[in-house]
Structure formats: structure tokens, C-alpha cells
mmCIF file of C-alpha atoms in Angstrom:
data_model
loop_
_atom_site.group_PDB
_atom_site.id
_atom_site.type_symbol
_atom_site.label_atom_id
_atom_site.label_comp_id
_atom_site.label_asym_id
_atom_site.label_seq_id
_atom_site.Cartn_x
_atom_site.Cartn_y
_atom_site.Cartn_z
ATOM 1 C CA MET A 1 89.541 119.298 88.078
ATOM 2 C CA GLY A 2 92.396 117.486 87.749
ATOM 3 C CA LYS A 3 93.108 114.698 90.381
ATOM 4 C CA ILE A 4 96.728 115.022 92.053
ATOM 5 C CA ILE A 5 98.318 111.529 93.162
ATOM 6 C CA SER A 6 101.442 110.779 94.807
ATOM 7 C CA ILE A 7 103.686 107.515 94.394
ATOM 8 C CA VAL A 8 105.433 107.442 97.540
ATOM 9 C CA ASN A 9 107.474 104.767 99.688
ATOM 10 C CA GLN A 10 110.567 105.592 101.865
ATOM 11 C CA LYS A 11 111.636 102.561 100.491
ATOM 12 C CA GLY A 12 114.273 103.143 97.433
ATOM 13 C CA GLY A 13 114.595 100.741 94.958
ATOM 14 C CA VAL A 14 110.288 99.910 95.022
ATOM 15 C CA GLY A 15 109.725 101.024 91.756
ATOM 16 C CA LYS A 16 108.013 104.749 92.358
ATOM 17 C CA THR A 17 109.725 106.289 89.905
ATOM 18 C CA THR A 18 108.545 103.738 87.034
ATOM 19 C CA THR A 19 105.564 103.424 88.297
ATOM 20 C CA SER A 20 105.377 107.283 88.129
ATOM 21 C CA VAL A 21 106.791 108.155 84.600
ATOM 22 C CA ASN A 22 104.691 104.789 82.716
ATOM 23 C CA LEU A 23 101.372 105.490 84.736
ATOM 24 C CA ALA A 24 102.218 108.882 83.594
ATOM 25 C CA ALA A 25 102.676 108.410 80.270
ATOM 26 C CA SER A 26 100.127 105.248 79.868
ATOM 27 C CA LEU A 27 97.110 108.081 81.282
ATOM 28 C CA GLY A 28 98.384 110.123 78.552
ATOM 29 C CA VAL A 29 98.405 107.633 75.445
ATOM 30 C CA LEU A 30 94.487 106.823 76.867
ATOM 31 C CA GLU A 31 93.917 110.583 76.535
ATOM 32 C CA SER A 32 93.864 111.682 79.743
ATOM 33 C CA LYS A 33 96.017 115.471 80.256
ATOM 34 C CA VAL A 34 98.097 114.766 82.787
ATOM 35 C CA LEU A 35 101.196 116.842 84.249
ATOM 36 C CA LEU A 36 103.857 114.541 86.125
ATOM 37 C CA ILE A 37 105.854 116.662 88.951
ATOM 38 C CA ASP A 38 109.473 115.301 89.931
ATOM 39 C CA ALA A 39 109.661 115.748 93.486
ATOM 40 C CA ASP A 40 112.944 113.404 93.908
ATOM 41 C CA PRO A 41 116.146 115.480 93.870
ATOM 42 C CA GLN A 42 117.309 112.272 91.817
ATOM 43 C CA ALA A 43 115.858 113.689 89.077
ATOM 44 C CA ASN A 44 114.925 110.290 87.872
ATOM 45 C CA SER A 45 111.866 110.844 86.610
ATOM 46 C CA THR A 46 113.113 114.304 84.704
ATOM 47 C CA SER A 47 116.011 112.466 82.908
ATOM 48 C CA GLY A 48 113.483 108.900 82.518
ATOM 49 C CA ILE A 49 111.204 111.099 80.511
ATOM 50 C CA GLY A 50 113.956 112.523 78.006
ATOM 51 C CA ILE A 51 114.713 115.861 79.793
ATOM 52 C CA ASN A 52 118.732 117.132 81.291
ATOM 53 C CA PRO A 53 117.969 118.503 84.565
ATOM 54 C CA ASP A 54 121.046 119.886 84.507
ATOM 55 C CA GLU A 55 119.746 122.184 81.041
ATOM 56 C CA VAL A 56 116.786 123.024 83.070
ATOM 57 C CA GLU A 57 115.826 126.903 84.472
ATOM 58 C CA ASN A 58 113.418 126.615 86.085
ATOM 59 C CA THR A 59 112.369 123.634 88.248
ATOM 60 C CA LEU A 60 110.650 122.320 91.438
ATOM 61 C CA TYR A 61 113.352 123.935 93.347
ATOM 62 C CA GLU A 62 112.386 127.212 92.104
ATOM 63 C CA LEU A 63 108.444 126.931 91.936
ATOM 64 C CA LEU A 64 108.732 125.568 95.743
ATOM 65 C CA ILE A 65 111.296 128.572 96.862
ATOM 66 C CA ASN A 66 108.991 131.486 94.909
ATOM 67 C CA LYS A 67 111.036 132.201 92.174
ATOM 68 C CA SER A 68 109.464 130.808 89.361
ATOM 69 C CA SER A 69 105.509 130.250 88.997
ATOM 70 C CA ALA A 70 104.071 126.831 88.608
ATOM 71 C CA ARG A 71 103.125 127.589 84.473
ATOM 72 C CA ASP A 72 107.155 128.469 83.926
ATOM 73 C CA CYS A 73 108.287 125.323 85.294
ATOM 74 C CA ILE A 74 106.045 123.271 82.964
ATOM 75 C CA LEU A 75 107.965 121.455 79.989
ATOM 76 C CA GLU A 76 106.184 119.586 77.528
ATOM 77 C CA THR A 77 107.491 115.968 76.504
ATOM 78 C CA ASP A 78 107.715 113.808 73.031
ATOM 79 C CA SER A 79 105.006 111.539 75.115
ATOM 80 C CA PRO A 80 101.380 112.438 74.316
ATOM 81 C CA ASN A 81 99.083 114.440 76.327
ATOM 82 C CA LEU A 82 102.360 114.842 79.035
ATOM 83 C CA SER A 83 103.978 117.636 80.902
ATOM 84 C CA LEU A 84 106.652 117.338 83.283
ATOM 85 C CA ILE A 85 107.668 119.852 85.567
ATOM 86 C CA PRO A 86 111.828 118.841 86.270
ATOM 87 C CA SER A 87 113.725 118.282 89.419
ATOM 88 C CA HIS A 88 117.237 119.203 89.783
ATOM 89 C CA ILE A 89 119.694 118.262 92.817
ATOM 90 C CA ASN A 90 118.958 121.961 94.218
ATOM 91 C CA LEU A 91 115.857 120.522 95.597
ATOM 92 C CA VAL A 92 118.085 118.641 98.656
ATOM 93 C CA GLY A 93 118.354 122.286 99.652
ATOM 94 C CA ALA A 94 114.972 123.247 99.610
ATOM 95 C CA GLU A 95 114.878 120.850 103.179
ATOM 96 C CA ILE A 96 116.755 123.270 104.931
ATOM 97 C CA GLU A 97 115.176 126.741 103.408
ATOM 98 C CA PHE A 98 111.964 125.683 104.413
ATOM 99 C CA ILE A 99 112.499 125.482 108.197
ATOM 100 C CA ASN A 100 111.936 129.293 108.935
ATOM 101 C CA TYR A 101 108.845 129.007 106.449
ATOM 102 C CA ALA A 102 105.698 130.013 108.148
ATOM 103 C CA GLN A 103 103.154 127.205 107.020
ATOM 104 C CA ARG A 104 105.755 125.062 105.222
ATOM 105 C CA GLU A 105 103.376 121.623 104.929
ATOM 106 C CA TYR A 106 101.514 124.302 102.238
ATOM 107 C CA ILE A 107 103.589 125.170 100.305
ATOM 108 C CA MET A 108 103.244 122.609 96.697
ATOM 109 C CA LYS A 109 99.964 122.335 97.498
ATOM 110 C CA LYS A 110 99.472 126.321 96.856
ATOM 111 C CA ALA A 111 101.830 126.485 94.033
ATOM 112 C CA LEU A 112 99.756 123.775 92.280
ATOM 113 C CA GLU A 113 96.245 125.755 93.195
ATOM 114 C CA ASP A 114 96.220 126.922 89.637
ATOM 115 C CA LEU A 115 97.024 123.992 87.721
ATOM 116 C CA ARG A 116 94.550 121.719 88.858
ATOM 117 C CA ASN A 117 91.699 122.997 85.978
ATOM 118 C CA ASP A 118 94.345 122.489 83.364
ATOM 119 C CA TYR A 119 95.129 118.415 83.681
ATOM 120 C CA ASP A 120 92.598 115.448 84.554
ATOM 121 C CA TYR A 121 95.868 113.976 86.217
ATOM 122 C CA ILE A 122 98.881 115.436 88.788
ATOM 123 C CA LEU A 123 101.198 112.680 89.458
ATOM 124 C CA ILE A 124 103.761 113.054 91.839
ATOM 125 C CA ASP A 125 106.885 111.059 92.172
ATOM 126 C CA CYS A 126 108.243 111.387 95.897
ATOM 127 C CA ALA A 127 111.846 110.850 97.280
ATOM 128 C CA PRO A 128 111.958 108.069 99.259
ATOM 129 C CA SER A 129 112.315 109.502 102.344
ATOM 130 C CA LEU A 130 110.136 111.131 104.721
ATOM 131 C CA GLY A 131 111.472 114.580 104.786
ATOM 132 C CA ILE A 132 109.560 118.094 104.113
ATOM 133 C CA ILE A 133 109.278 117.674 100.666
ATOM 134 C CA THR A 134 107.152 114.487 100.400
ATOM 135 C CA VAL A 135 105.234 115.727 103.249
ATOM 136 C CA ASN A 136 104.229 119.083 101.246
ATOM 137 C CA SER A 137 103.664 116.312 98.328
ATOM 138 C CA LEU A 138 100.885 114.371 100.540
ATOM 139 C CA THR A 139 99.332 117.846 102.175
ATOM 140 C CA ALA A 140 98.829 118.823 98.341
ATOM 141 C CA SER A 141 97.551 115.453 97.034
ATOM 142 C CA ASP A 142 93.854 113.953 97.266
ATOM 143 C CA SER A 143 95.296 109.856 97.290
ATOM 144 C CA ILE A 144 98.345 108.189 97.367
ATOM 145 C CA ILE A 145 99.676 104.918 95.202
ATOM 146 C CA ILE A 146 101.755 103.054 97.349
ATOM 147 C CA PRO A 147 104.729 100.576 95.083
ATOM 148 C CA VAL A 148 105.540 97.278 96.857
ATOM 149 C CA GLN A 149 107.950 95.304 95.657
ATOM 150 C CA CYS A 150 107.523 91.776 95.318
ATOM 151 C CA GLU A 151 110.499 90.452 97.106
ATOM 152 C CA TYR A 152 111.891 89.592 100.891
ATOM 153 C CA PHE A 153 111.412 92.735 103.778
ATOM 154 C CA ALA A 154 108.156 93.720 101.328
ATOM 155 C CA LEU A 155 106.366 95.332 104.515
ATOM 156 C CA GLU A 156 109.604 96.438 106.168
ATOM 157 C CA GLY A 157 109.071 99.937 106.594
ATOM 158 C CA LEU A 158 105.030 100.222 105.643
ATOM 159 C CA GLY A 159 103.433 100.624 108.976
ATOM 160 C CA LYS A 160 105.727 103.728 109.274
ATOM 161 C CA LEU A 161 104.885 104.865 105.939
ATOM 162 C CA LEU A 162 101.001 104.349 106.617
ATOM 163 C CA ASN A 163 101.388 105.951 110.126
ATOM 164 C CA THR A 164 103.106 109.330 108.412
ATOM 165 C CA ILE A 165 99.887 108.952 106.323
ATOM 166 C CA LYS A 166 97.538 108.643 109.401
ATOM 167 C CA ILE A 167 99.551 112.012 111.141
ATOM 168 C CA VAL A 168 99.193 114.018 107.481
ATOM 169 C CA GLN A 169 95.365 112.699 107.458
ATOM 170 C CA THR A 170 94.551 114.343 111.211
ATOM 171 C CA ARG A 171 96.801 117.202 110.606
ATOM 172 C CA LEU A 172 97.382 118.325 107.334
ATOM 173 C CA ASN A 173 95.192 116.994 105.055
ATOM 174 C CA PRO A 174 91.894 115.285 105.810
ATOM 175 C CA GLN A 175 91.067 114.171 102.799
ATOM 176 C CA LEU A 176 93.980 112.790 101.757
ATOM 177 C CA ALA A 177 93.287 108.965 100.359
ATOM 178 C CA ILE A 178 94.818 105.838 99.590
ATOM 179 C CA GLU A 179 94.245 105.488 95.611
ATOM 180 C CA GLY A 180 95.872 101.986 95.827
ATOM 181 C CA ILE A 181 99.038 99.403 97.017
ATOM 182 C CA LEU A 182 100.740 98.576 93.777
ATOM 183 C CA LEU A 183 102.681 95.317 93.674
ATOM 184 C CA THR A 184 105.890 95.549 91.178
ATOM 185 C CA MET A 185 109.144 93.808 90.158
ATOM 186 C CA TYR A 186 106.438 90.372 90.088
ATOM 187 C CA ASP A 187 108.396 86.915 88.914
ATOM 188 C CA GLY A 188 106.132 85.051 88.532
ATOM 189 C CA ARG A 189 108.998 81.931 88.212
ATOM 190 C CA LEU A 190 109.857 82.849 92.066
ATOM 191 C CA ARG A 191 107.877 81.573 94.965
ATOM 192 C CA LEU A 192 108.558 84.289 97.072
ATOM 193 C CA SER A 193 107.126 86.575 94.520
ATOM 194 C CA ASN A 194 103.485 84.716 95.081
ATOM 195 C CA GLN A 195 104.082 84.548 98.755
ATOM 196 C CA VAL A 196 104.235 88.354 98.887
ATOM 197 C CA VAL A 197 101.268 89.446 97.064
ATOM 198 C CA GLU A 198 99.744 86.454 98.674
ATOM 199 C CA GLU A 199 100.695 88.416 101.774
ATOM 200 C CA VAL A 200 99.770 91.877 100.590
ATOM 201 C CA GLN A 201 96.674 91.082 100.117
ATOM 202 C CA ARG A 202 95.638 89.498 102.637
ATOM 203 C CA HIS A 203 97.128 92.494 105.330
ATOM 204 C CA PHE A 204 95.544 94.939 103.101
ATOM 205 C CA LYS A 205 92.723 93.222 100.998
ATOM 206 C CA GLY A 206 90.624 95.873 98.977
ATOM 207 C CA LEU A 207 93.648 98.267 99.010
ATOM 208 C CA VAL A 208 95.599 96.516 96.332
ATOM 209 C CA PHE A 209 95.359 97.000 92.306
ATOM 210 C CA GLU A 210 94.236 93.905 90.521
ATOM 211 C CA THR A 211 97.298 94.906 88.522
ATOM 212 C CA ILE A 212 100.659 93.867 88.985
ATOM 213 C CA ILE A 213 103.456 95.093 87.273
ATOM 214 C CA HIS A 214 105.758 92.052 86.567
ATOM 215 C CA ARG A 215 110.144 92.436 86.384
ATOM 216 C CA ASN A 216 110.174 93.683 82.095
ATOM 217 C CA VAL A 217 113.538 93.932 80.570
ATOM 218 C CA ARG A 218 112.132 96.393 78.182
ATOM 219 C CA LEU A 219 110.674 98.530 81.053
ATOM 220 C CA SER A 220 114.438 98.419 82.662
ATOM 221 C CA GLU A 221 115.918 99.132 79.683
ATOM 222 C CA ALA A 222 113.618 102.133 78.495
ATOM 223 C CA PRO A 223 114.946 105.481 80.710
ATOM 224 C CA SER A 224 118.651 104.625 79.890
ATOM 225 C CA PHE A 225 116.938 106.150 76.643
ATOM 226 C CA GLY A 226 115.028 108.309 77.928
ATOM 227 C CA LYS A 227 111.466 107.021 77.226
ATOM 228 C CA SER A 228 108.414 105.602 78.932
ATOM 229 C CA VAL A 229 108.016 101.559 78.097
ATOM 230 C CA ILE A 230 105.503 103.329 76.102
ATOM 231 C CA MET A 231 107.165 105.091 73.822
ATOM 232 C CA TYR A 232 110.969 102.502 73.915
ATOM 233 C CA ASP A 233 108.363 99.171 73.520
ATOM 234 C CA ILE A 234 104.023 99.545 73.067
ATOM 235 C CA ASN A 235 104.017 95.662 72.364
ATOM 236 C CA SER A 236 106.389 94.676 75.805
ATOM 237 C CA LYS A 237 105.049 93.365 78.686
ATOM 238 C CA GLY A 238 106.020 96.404 81.156
ATOM 239 C CA ALA A 239 104.063 98.336 78.630
ATOM 240 C CA SER A 240 101.034 96.419 79.069
ATOM 241 C CA ASN A 241 101.403 96.068 82.857
ATOM 242 C CA HIS A 242 101.180 100.046 82.970
ATOM 243 C CA LEU A 243 98.348 100.486 80.511
ATOM 244 C CA ASN A 244 96.241 98.069 82.462
ATOM 245 C CA LEU A 245 96.970 100.134 85.533
ATOM 246 C CA ALA A 246 95.699 103.616 83.910
ATOM 247 C CA LYS A 247 92.594 101.202 82.397
ATOM 248 C CA GLU A 248 91.917 100.305 86.475
ATOM 249 C CA LEU A 249 92.721 103.665 87.755
ATOM 250 C CA LEU A 250 90.093 105.624 84.994
ATOM 251 C CA LEU A 251 87.817 103.214 85.635
ATOM 252 C CA LYS A 252 87.610 103.636 89.079
ATOM 253 C CA HIS A 253 87.587 107.434 89.208
ATOM 254 C CA SER A 254 85.058 107.132 86.386
ATOM 255 C CA ALA A 255 83.030 104.745 88.854
ATOM 256 C CA ASN A 256 83.640 106.913 91.943
ATOM 257 C CA GLY A 257 82.564 110.168 89.606
ATOM 258 C CA ALA A 258 79.078 108.166 88.669
ATOM 259 C CA MET A 259 78.325 107.396 91.673
ATOM 260 C CA GLU A 260 78.624 111.259 93.935
ATOM 261 C CA THR A 261 76.672 111.970 90.332
ATOM 262 C CA SER A 262 73.702 109.826 91.346
ATOM 263 C CA ASN A 263 74.114 110.709 94.744
ATOM 264 C CA THR A 264 73.948 114.240 94.673
#
């Protein structure tokens, strides 16, 4: 059964979409079957993987308001083993339409149930907000990855996000776990970057991924070509970082799987 992971932080500009697209592409290159879900109305994951949101008939919006089935919304990409459920600006309207829905926090969970066995990983790129679509993503997920930029105010808002996660765990999804905090936009030349790394590692200890995502020109350029950095420049630092993150995730899950097997 596939693992559903939301990439979430209500702060914008922390590297959520960059992480979502490039982690998904890296897992695919490492021969995992991956579905990336763009749950942000800005549709940056959609365009960043080479698909024009305005040319797509069925998006996450159609799936959530019950106009289309999940499989009708899935598009294949040029990246190995990577499929996509695209987003569109229409998704903004879903927030309003959900107000009168019964069990509105579980809509995405129900919509994705049939897909779990088709993929090793389902990654959800969440919007920079804690609205109903993000709550749906958290309710549908097994775990979350929280990107945190190595810049001033890095921890700002993180307490609010962790509080929201606790509420979701208590009321909607008791199994929701924190996969890890991912440090992004790291520049080793800056003392501030190193201070943020130390501060986050001190505050959250075992929750921080060993892999750190460095600032990288090729990583920044790739979305404008509609490609992941893996497809754009496999030899770049950005590609290497995300492949290492994917390997760290796979290693963690294989270790957990072995532990569960030995305990049965």
C-alpha cells in the first residue's frame, strides 16, 4: 500500500513546490512509482513539471467536487515513474463550496482511497495556507514533510502549523506522523544559514532530515523549463540534494518496514 505524504508549511517561499516536484521526480528515478498531487490553486507544481494548467480538462478541483474520478484526473509526465493530478485556479472556489459539505475534511481521503495500491508514494503539494484544502490533505496523509528555509524568521509560524497538526491528529487523523523537517535554501557561506540549521536541529532534534537542500542556480532555473531539476541537470547540486533526500526517505521506510515485520 502506497504512503501518502503532504509537503506543508503555511508560510510561502519556503520551498514546498520545489521539494514536492523534485522529491517526486527523484523517487521516480529511484524506481518508486509516484503520484504527485498539486493541491495549490497557484498550480506551480503542475507548470513546474511541464503541464499547462489551462489546457487540462480534469484537475484536483473536479476530483474534489465529485465531477471526475481520481483516475480520470491523472496525467503522465516525461519524468520516469511519475504521474500527476494537476491543479487550477478553480481550486480556490472549492474552499467556499465545501462549507455545506458533510464530512468535508475527509473528501480528499475518500477520493484517494482507490489509488493507494497503484503507487509507492503519493506526494501532496499543499497551498501556503491552513485552509480546508490543506486540512483535507493532512487528513488524507500518513505523514508530512515540513520545509523550513535557512533564513531569518525560519521558525516563525512553525508553532501555529504544529498546533494545527495536533488538532488534525486529535480530531481527524490520529495516525498522522511528522516524516521530518527539511532545511531548504541553505547557503554555507552565510553565518545566518548555519545558525538556523543549529537552531532547528536543537529545537526538533530527531525530526530533522539529515539531507539539507542548498541554494542552487540550476534548481531555480528548472521550473521555467517545465522540468524537475532531475530532468534539467542531473549533475547539479540541486539534483544531488533531492536524490539524497529520496534515498533517506526510502531507507527510513525500508527500515520501518523491516521493524514492523520482525515485530509480527
